[in-house]
CSV table of C-alpha atoms and ligand atoms in Angstrom, one decimal:
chain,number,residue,atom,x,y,z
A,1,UNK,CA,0.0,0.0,0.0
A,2,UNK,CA,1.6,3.6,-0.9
A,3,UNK,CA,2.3,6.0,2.2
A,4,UNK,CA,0.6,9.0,3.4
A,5,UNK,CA,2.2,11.9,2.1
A,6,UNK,CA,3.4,14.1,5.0
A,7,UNK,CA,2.5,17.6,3.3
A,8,UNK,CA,5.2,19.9,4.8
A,9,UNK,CA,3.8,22.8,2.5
A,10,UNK,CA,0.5,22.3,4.4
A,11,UNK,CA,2.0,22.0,8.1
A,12,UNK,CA,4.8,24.8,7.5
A,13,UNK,CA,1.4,27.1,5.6
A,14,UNK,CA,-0.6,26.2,8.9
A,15,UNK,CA,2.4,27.4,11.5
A,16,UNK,CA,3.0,30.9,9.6
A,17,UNK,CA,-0.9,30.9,10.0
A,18,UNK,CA,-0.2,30.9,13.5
A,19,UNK,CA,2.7,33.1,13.6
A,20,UNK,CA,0.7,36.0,11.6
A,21,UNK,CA,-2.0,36.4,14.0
A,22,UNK,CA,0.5,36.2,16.6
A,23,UNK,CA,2.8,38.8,15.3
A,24,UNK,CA,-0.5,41.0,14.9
A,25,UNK,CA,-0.7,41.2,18.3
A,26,UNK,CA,2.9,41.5,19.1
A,27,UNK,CA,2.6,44.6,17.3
A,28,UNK,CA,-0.4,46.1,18.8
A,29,UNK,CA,1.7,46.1,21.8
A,30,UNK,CA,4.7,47.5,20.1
A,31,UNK,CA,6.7,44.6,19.4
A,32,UNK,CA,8.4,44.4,16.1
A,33,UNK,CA,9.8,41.0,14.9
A,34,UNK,CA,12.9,41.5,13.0
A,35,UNK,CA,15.4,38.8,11.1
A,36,UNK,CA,18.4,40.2,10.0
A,37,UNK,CA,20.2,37.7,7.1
A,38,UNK,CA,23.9,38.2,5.9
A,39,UNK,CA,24.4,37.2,2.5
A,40,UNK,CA,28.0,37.2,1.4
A,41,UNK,CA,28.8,37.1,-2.2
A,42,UNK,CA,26.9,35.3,-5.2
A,43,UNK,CA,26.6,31.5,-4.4
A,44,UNK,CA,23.2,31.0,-6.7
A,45,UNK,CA,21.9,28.8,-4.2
A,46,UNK,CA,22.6,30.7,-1.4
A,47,UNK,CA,21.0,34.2,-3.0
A,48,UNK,CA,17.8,31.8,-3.7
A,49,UNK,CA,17.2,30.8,0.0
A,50,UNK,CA,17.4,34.0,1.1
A,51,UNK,CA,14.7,35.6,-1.4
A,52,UNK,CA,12.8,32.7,-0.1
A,53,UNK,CA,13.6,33.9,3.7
A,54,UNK,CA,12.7,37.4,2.8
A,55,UNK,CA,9.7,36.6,1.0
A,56,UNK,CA,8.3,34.5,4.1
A,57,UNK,CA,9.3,37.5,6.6
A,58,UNK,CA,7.3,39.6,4.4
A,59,UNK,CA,4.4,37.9,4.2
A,60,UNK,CA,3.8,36.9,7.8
A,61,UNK,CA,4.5,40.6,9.2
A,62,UNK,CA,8.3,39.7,10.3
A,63,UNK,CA,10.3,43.0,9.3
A,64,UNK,CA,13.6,41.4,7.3
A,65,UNK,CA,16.6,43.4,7.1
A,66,UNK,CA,19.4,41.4,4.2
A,67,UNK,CA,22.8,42.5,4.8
A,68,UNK,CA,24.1,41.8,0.9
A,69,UNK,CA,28.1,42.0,1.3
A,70,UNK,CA,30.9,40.8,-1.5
A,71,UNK,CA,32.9,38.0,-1.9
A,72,UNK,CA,35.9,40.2,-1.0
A,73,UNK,CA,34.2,40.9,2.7
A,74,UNK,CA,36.7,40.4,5.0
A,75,UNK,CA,36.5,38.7,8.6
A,76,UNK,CA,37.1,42.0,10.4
A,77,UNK,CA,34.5,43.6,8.3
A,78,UNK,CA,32.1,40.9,8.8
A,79,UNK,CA,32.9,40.4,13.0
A,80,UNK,CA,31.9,44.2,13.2
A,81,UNK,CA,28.5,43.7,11.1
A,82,UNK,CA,27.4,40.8,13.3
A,83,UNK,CA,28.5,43.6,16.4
A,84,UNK,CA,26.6,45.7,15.3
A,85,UNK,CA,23.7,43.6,14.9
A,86,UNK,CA,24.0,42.4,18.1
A,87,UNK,CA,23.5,45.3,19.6
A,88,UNK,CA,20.5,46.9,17.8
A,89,UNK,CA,17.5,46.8,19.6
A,90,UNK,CA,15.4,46.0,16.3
A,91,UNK,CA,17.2,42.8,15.3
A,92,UNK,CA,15.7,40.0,17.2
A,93,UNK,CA,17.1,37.2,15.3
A,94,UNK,CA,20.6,37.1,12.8
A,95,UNK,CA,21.0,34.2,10.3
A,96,UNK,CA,24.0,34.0,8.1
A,97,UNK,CA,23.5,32.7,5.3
A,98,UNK,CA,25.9,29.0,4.6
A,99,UNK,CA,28.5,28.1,3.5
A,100,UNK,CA,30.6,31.4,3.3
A,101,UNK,CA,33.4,32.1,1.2
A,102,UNK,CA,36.4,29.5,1.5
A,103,UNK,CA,38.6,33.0,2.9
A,104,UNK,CA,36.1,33.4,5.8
A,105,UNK,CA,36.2,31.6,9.4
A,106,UNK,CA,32.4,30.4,9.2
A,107,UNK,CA,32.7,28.9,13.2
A,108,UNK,CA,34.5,32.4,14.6
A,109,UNK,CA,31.6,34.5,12.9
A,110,UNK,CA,28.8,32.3,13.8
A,111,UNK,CA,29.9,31.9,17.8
A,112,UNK,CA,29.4,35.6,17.3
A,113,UNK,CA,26.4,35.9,17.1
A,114,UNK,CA,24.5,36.9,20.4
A,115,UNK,CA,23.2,33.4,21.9
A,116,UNK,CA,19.9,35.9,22.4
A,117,UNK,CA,19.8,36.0,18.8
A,118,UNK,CA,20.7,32.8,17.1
A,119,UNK,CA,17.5,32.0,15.6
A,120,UNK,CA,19.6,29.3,13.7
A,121,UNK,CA,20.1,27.5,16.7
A,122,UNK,CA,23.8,26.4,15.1
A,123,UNK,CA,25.5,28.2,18.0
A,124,UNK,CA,27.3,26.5,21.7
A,125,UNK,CA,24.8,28.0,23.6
A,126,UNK,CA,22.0,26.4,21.8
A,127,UNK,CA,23.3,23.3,21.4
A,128,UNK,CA,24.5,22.9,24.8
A,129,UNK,CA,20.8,24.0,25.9
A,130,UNK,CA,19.3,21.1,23.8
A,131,UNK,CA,21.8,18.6,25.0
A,132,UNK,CA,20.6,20.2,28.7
A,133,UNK,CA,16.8,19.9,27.7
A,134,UNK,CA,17.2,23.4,28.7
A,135,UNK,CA,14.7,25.9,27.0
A,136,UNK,CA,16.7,27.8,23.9
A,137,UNK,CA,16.1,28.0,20.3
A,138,UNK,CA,16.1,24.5,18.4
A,139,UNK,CA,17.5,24.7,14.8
A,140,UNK,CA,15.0,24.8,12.4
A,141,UNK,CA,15.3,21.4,10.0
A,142,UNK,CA,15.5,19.5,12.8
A,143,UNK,CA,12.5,21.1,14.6
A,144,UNK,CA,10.6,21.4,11.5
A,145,UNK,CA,10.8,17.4,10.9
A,146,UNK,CA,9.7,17.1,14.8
A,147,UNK,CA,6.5,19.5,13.9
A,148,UNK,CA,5.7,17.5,10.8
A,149,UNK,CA,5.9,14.1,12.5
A,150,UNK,CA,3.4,15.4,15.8
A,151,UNK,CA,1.2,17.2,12.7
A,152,UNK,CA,0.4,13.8,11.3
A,153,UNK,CA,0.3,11.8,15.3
A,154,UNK,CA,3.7,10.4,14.6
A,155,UNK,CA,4.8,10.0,18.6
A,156,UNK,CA,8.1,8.5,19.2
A,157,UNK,CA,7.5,7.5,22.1
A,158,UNK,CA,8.9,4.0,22.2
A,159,UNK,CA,9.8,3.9,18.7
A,160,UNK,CA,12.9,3.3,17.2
A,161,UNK,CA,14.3,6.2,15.4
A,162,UNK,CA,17.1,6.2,12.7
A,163,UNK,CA,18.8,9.2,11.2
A,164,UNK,CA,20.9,8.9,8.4
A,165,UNK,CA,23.6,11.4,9.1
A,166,UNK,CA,25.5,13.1,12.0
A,167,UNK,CA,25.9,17.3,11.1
A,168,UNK,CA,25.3,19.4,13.6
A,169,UNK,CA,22.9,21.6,11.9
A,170,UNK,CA,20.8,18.5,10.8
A,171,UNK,CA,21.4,14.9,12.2
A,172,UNK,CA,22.7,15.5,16.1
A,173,UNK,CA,20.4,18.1,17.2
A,174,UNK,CA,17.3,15.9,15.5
A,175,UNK,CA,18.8,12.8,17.5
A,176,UNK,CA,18.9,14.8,20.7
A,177,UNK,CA,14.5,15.8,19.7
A,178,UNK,CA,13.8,12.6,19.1
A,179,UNK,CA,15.5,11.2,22.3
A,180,UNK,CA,13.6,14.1,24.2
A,181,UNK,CA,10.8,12.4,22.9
A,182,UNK,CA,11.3,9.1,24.0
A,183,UNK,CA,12.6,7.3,20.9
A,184,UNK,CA,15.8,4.3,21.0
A,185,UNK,CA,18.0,6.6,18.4
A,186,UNK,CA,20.4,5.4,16.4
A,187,UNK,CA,22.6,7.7,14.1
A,188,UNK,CA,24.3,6.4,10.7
A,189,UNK,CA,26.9,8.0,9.1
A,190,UNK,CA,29.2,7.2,6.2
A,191,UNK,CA,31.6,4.7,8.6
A,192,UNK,CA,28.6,2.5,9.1
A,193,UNK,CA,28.9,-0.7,8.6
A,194,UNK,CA,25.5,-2.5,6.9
A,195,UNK,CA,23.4,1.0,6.8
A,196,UNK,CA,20.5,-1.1,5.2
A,197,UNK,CA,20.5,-3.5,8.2
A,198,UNK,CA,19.8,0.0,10.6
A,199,UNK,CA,17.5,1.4,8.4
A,200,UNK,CA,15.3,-1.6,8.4
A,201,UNK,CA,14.8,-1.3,12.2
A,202,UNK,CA,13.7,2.1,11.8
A,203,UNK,CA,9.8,2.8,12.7
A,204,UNK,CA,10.9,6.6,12.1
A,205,UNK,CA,13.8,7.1,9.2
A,206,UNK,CA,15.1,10.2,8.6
A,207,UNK,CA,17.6,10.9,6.5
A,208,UNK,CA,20.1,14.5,5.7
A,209,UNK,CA,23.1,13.0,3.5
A,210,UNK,CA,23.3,15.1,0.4
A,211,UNK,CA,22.9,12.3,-2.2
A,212,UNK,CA,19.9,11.1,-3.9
A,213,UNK,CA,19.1,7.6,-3.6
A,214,UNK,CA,20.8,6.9,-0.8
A,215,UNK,CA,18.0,5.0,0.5
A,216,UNK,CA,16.8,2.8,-1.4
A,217,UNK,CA,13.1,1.5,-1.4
A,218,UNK,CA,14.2,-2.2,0.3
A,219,UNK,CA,15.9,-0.3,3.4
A,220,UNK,CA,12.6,1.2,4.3
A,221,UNK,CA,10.5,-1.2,7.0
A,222,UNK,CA,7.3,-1.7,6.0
A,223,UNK,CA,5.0,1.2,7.9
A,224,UNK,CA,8.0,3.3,8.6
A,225,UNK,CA,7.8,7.3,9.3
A,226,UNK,CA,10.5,8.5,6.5
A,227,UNK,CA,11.4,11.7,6.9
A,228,UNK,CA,13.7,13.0,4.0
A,229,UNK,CA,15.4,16.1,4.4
A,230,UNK,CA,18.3,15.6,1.4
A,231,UNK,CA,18.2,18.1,-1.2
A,232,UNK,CA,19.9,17.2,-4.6
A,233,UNK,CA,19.5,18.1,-8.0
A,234,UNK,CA,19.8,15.5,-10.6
A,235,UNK,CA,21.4,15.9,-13.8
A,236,UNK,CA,18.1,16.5,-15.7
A,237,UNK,CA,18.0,19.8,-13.3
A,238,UNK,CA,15.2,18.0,-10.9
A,239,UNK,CA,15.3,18.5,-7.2
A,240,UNK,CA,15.1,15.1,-5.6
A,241,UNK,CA,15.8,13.6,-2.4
A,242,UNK,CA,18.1,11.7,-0.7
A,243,UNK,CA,15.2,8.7,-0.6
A,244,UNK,CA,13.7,6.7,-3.9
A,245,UNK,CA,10.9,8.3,-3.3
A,246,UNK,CA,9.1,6.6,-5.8
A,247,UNK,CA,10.2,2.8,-4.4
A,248,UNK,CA,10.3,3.9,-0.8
A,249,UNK,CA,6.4,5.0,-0.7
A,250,UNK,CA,5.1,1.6,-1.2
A,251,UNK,CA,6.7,0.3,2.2
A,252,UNK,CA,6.6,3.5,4.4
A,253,UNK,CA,3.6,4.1,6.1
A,254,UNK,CA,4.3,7.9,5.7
A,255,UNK,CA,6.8,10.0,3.6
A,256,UNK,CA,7.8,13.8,2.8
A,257,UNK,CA,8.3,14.7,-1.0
A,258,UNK,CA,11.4,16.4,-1.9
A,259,UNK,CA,10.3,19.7,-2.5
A,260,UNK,CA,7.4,20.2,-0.2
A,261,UNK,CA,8.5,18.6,2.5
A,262,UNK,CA,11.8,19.3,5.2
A,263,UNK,CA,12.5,22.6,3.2
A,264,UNK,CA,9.5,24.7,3.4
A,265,UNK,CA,9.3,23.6,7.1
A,266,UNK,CA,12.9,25.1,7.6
A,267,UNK,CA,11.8,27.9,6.7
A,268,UNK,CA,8.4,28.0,9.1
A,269,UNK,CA,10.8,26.8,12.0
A,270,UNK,CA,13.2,30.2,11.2
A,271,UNK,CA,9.9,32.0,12.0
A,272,UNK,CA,8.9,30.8,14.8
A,273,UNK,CA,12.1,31.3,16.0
A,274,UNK,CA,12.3,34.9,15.4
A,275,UNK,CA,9.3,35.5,17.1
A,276,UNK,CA,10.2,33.5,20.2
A,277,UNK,CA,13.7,35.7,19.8
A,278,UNK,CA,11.5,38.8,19.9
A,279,UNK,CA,9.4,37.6,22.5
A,280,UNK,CA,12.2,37.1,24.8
A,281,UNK,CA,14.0,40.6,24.3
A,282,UNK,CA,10.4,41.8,25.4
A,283,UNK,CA,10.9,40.3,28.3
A,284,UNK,CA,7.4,38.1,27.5
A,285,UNK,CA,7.0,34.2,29.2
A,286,UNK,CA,7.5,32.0,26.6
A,287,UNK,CA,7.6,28.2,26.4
A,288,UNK,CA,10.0,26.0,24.4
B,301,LIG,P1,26.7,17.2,5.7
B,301,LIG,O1,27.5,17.1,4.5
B,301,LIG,O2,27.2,18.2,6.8
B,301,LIG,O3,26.4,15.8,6.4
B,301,LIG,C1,26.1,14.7,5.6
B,301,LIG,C2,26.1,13.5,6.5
B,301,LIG,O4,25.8,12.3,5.7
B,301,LIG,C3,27.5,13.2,7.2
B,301,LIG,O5,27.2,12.9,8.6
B,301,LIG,C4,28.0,12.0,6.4
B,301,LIG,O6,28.8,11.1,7.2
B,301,LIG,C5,26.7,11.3,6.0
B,301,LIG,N1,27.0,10.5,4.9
B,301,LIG,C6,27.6,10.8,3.7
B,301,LIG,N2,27.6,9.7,2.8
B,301,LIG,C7,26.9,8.7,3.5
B,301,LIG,C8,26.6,7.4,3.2
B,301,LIG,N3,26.9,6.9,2.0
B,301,LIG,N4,26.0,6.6,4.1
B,301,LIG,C9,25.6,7.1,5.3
B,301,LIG,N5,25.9,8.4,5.6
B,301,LIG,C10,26.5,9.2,4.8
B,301,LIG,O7,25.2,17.6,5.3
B,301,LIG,P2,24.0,18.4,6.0
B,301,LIG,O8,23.6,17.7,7.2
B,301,LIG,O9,24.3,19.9,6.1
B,301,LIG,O10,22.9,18.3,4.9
B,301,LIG,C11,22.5,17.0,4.4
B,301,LIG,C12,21.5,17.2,3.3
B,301,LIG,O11,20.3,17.9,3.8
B,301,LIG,C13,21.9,18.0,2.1
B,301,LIG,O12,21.4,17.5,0.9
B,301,LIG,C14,21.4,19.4,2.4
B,301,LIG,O13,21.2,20.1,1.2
B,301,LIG,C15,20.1,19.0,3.0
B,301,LIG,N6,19.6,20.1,3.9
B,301,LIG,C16,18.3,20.4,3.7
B,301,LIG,C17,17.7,21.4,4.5
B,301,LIG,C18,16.3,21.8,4.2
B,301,LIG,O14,15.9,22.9,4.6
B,301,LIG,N7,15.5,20.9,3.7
B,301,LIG,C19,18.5,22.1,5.5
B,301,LIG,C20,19.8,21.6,5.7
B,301,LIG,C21,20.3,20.6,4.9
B,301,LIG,P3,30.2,11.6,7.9
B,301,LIG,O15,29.9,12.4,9.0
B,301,LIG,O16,30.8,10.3,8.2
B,301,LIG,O17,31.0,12.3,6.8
């Protein structure tokens, strides 16, 4: 039988819902979300993401502020922009844009960034707060997959979870969600021995690689929850995957499509996380 489609479109459509009417009334009490994104030099892919970032600001009521710098930027020039973003009161939440230029120390610039205001969640502070099961902001991939699996009554409760690799934007922090709910996680990575073995215990798959196809429709368990958060583009200039799609759906009990899926969720999660940054600078309760 072919799997339920897990609409990401759909959940990530219903949490900006959510976020609008809440930044409505963040505003009538004069509260201004703002996202400031860094965008250094002309990586095609890179310029895309953030149009889409800027775009979704817009249309929820999130003020976006892009910070379009060349490829020449250097790291002293780029230290004092993330300064001085930390430091103005209408910022709430800073993303720079990934990868950054081969000349640029991507781990000095991001450990800049105010812990207040690392909406990204990529930072030592907010790692070490999910590690703690301490409140703090949760990167969005990971916390978008954990939104789309409670959107469709996924619990993992008791389940056995297995993520297809270890990055610390992607794979750890969604082990450490997944654990926080309850699941037995395991986490593949390219040094693992008889990968189809792991992913055929998996009740929840979910898999961030970078290559399509890497799982195949006969590592999927029958029933299984596959989450697929890969993005390639194949020669023919299609996005796909990291999952055969087309062979995995006949076993899983539930799959994302690749796009509509882990990517527009991404971007809800980057939201909702600007909005919990602005929150918080308002001095407002929040819970995480
Ligand atoms: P990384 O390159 O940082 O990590 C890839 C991981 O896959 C590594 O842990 C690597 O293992 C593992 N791996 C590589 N080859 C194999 C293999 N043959 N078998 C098992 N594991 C393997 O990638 P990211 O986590 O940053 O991204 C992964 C994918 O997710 C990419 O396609 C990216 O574009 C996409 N992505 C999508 C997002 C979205 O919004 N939808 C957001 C972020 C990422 P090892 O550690 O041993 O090298």
């Amino acid at each position: 039988m072919a799997a339920q489609l897990i609409d990401g479109k759909k959940v990530a459509a219903d949490i900006r819902e959510g976020l609008k009417k809440e930044i409505n009334e963040l505003k009538s009490k004069g509260i201004n979300p703002g996202l400031a994104v860094v965008l250094i030099g002309e990586n095609p892919a890179s310029k895309k993401y953030v149009s889409s970032k800027e775009k979704a600001c817009e249309e929820i009521g999130i003020k976006s502020l892009t910070h379009k710098l060349p490829e020449s930027t250097t790291q002293a020039e780029l230290i004092k922009l993330i300064d001085n973003l930390n430091s103005d009161s209408n910022v709430h939440g800073i993303l720079v844009q990934l990868p950054l230029p081969k000349h640029l120390n991507e781990k000095e610039v991001m450990n800049r960034i105010s812990p207040a205001k690392d909406v990204d969640g990529f930072g030592p502070d907010a790692l070490g707060k999910l590690v703690l099961d301490e409140p703090g902001f949760v990167a969005c991939t990971p916390h978008g997959a954990m939104k789309m699996l409670e959107a469709y009554g996924i619990d993992p409760k008791g389940k056995h979870a297995v993520i297809v690799g270890r990055s610390v934007i992607v794979g750890k922090p969604l082990a450490l969600l997944l654990l926080r709910k309850h699941a037995t996680v395991t986490i593949c990575h390219s040094r693992t021995p008889n990968l189809k073995e792991e992913c055929l215990r998996a009740n929840i798959l979910c898999v961030a690689v970078g290559r399509a196809k890497t799982i195949t429709g006969d590592m999927v368990k029958e029933g299984a929850a596959v989450i697929d958060i890969g993005i390639n583009v194949t020669p023919e200039g299609k996005i796909v995957g990291d999952v055969d799609f087309d062979a995995a759906k006949e076993r899983a009990g539930y799959i994302t499509p690749v796009p509509g899926g882990a990517g527009p969720m991404t971007i809800a999660m980057l939201m909702y996380n600007t909005v919990l940054a602005a929150k918080m600078a308002a001095g407002m309760k929040v819970e995480i």
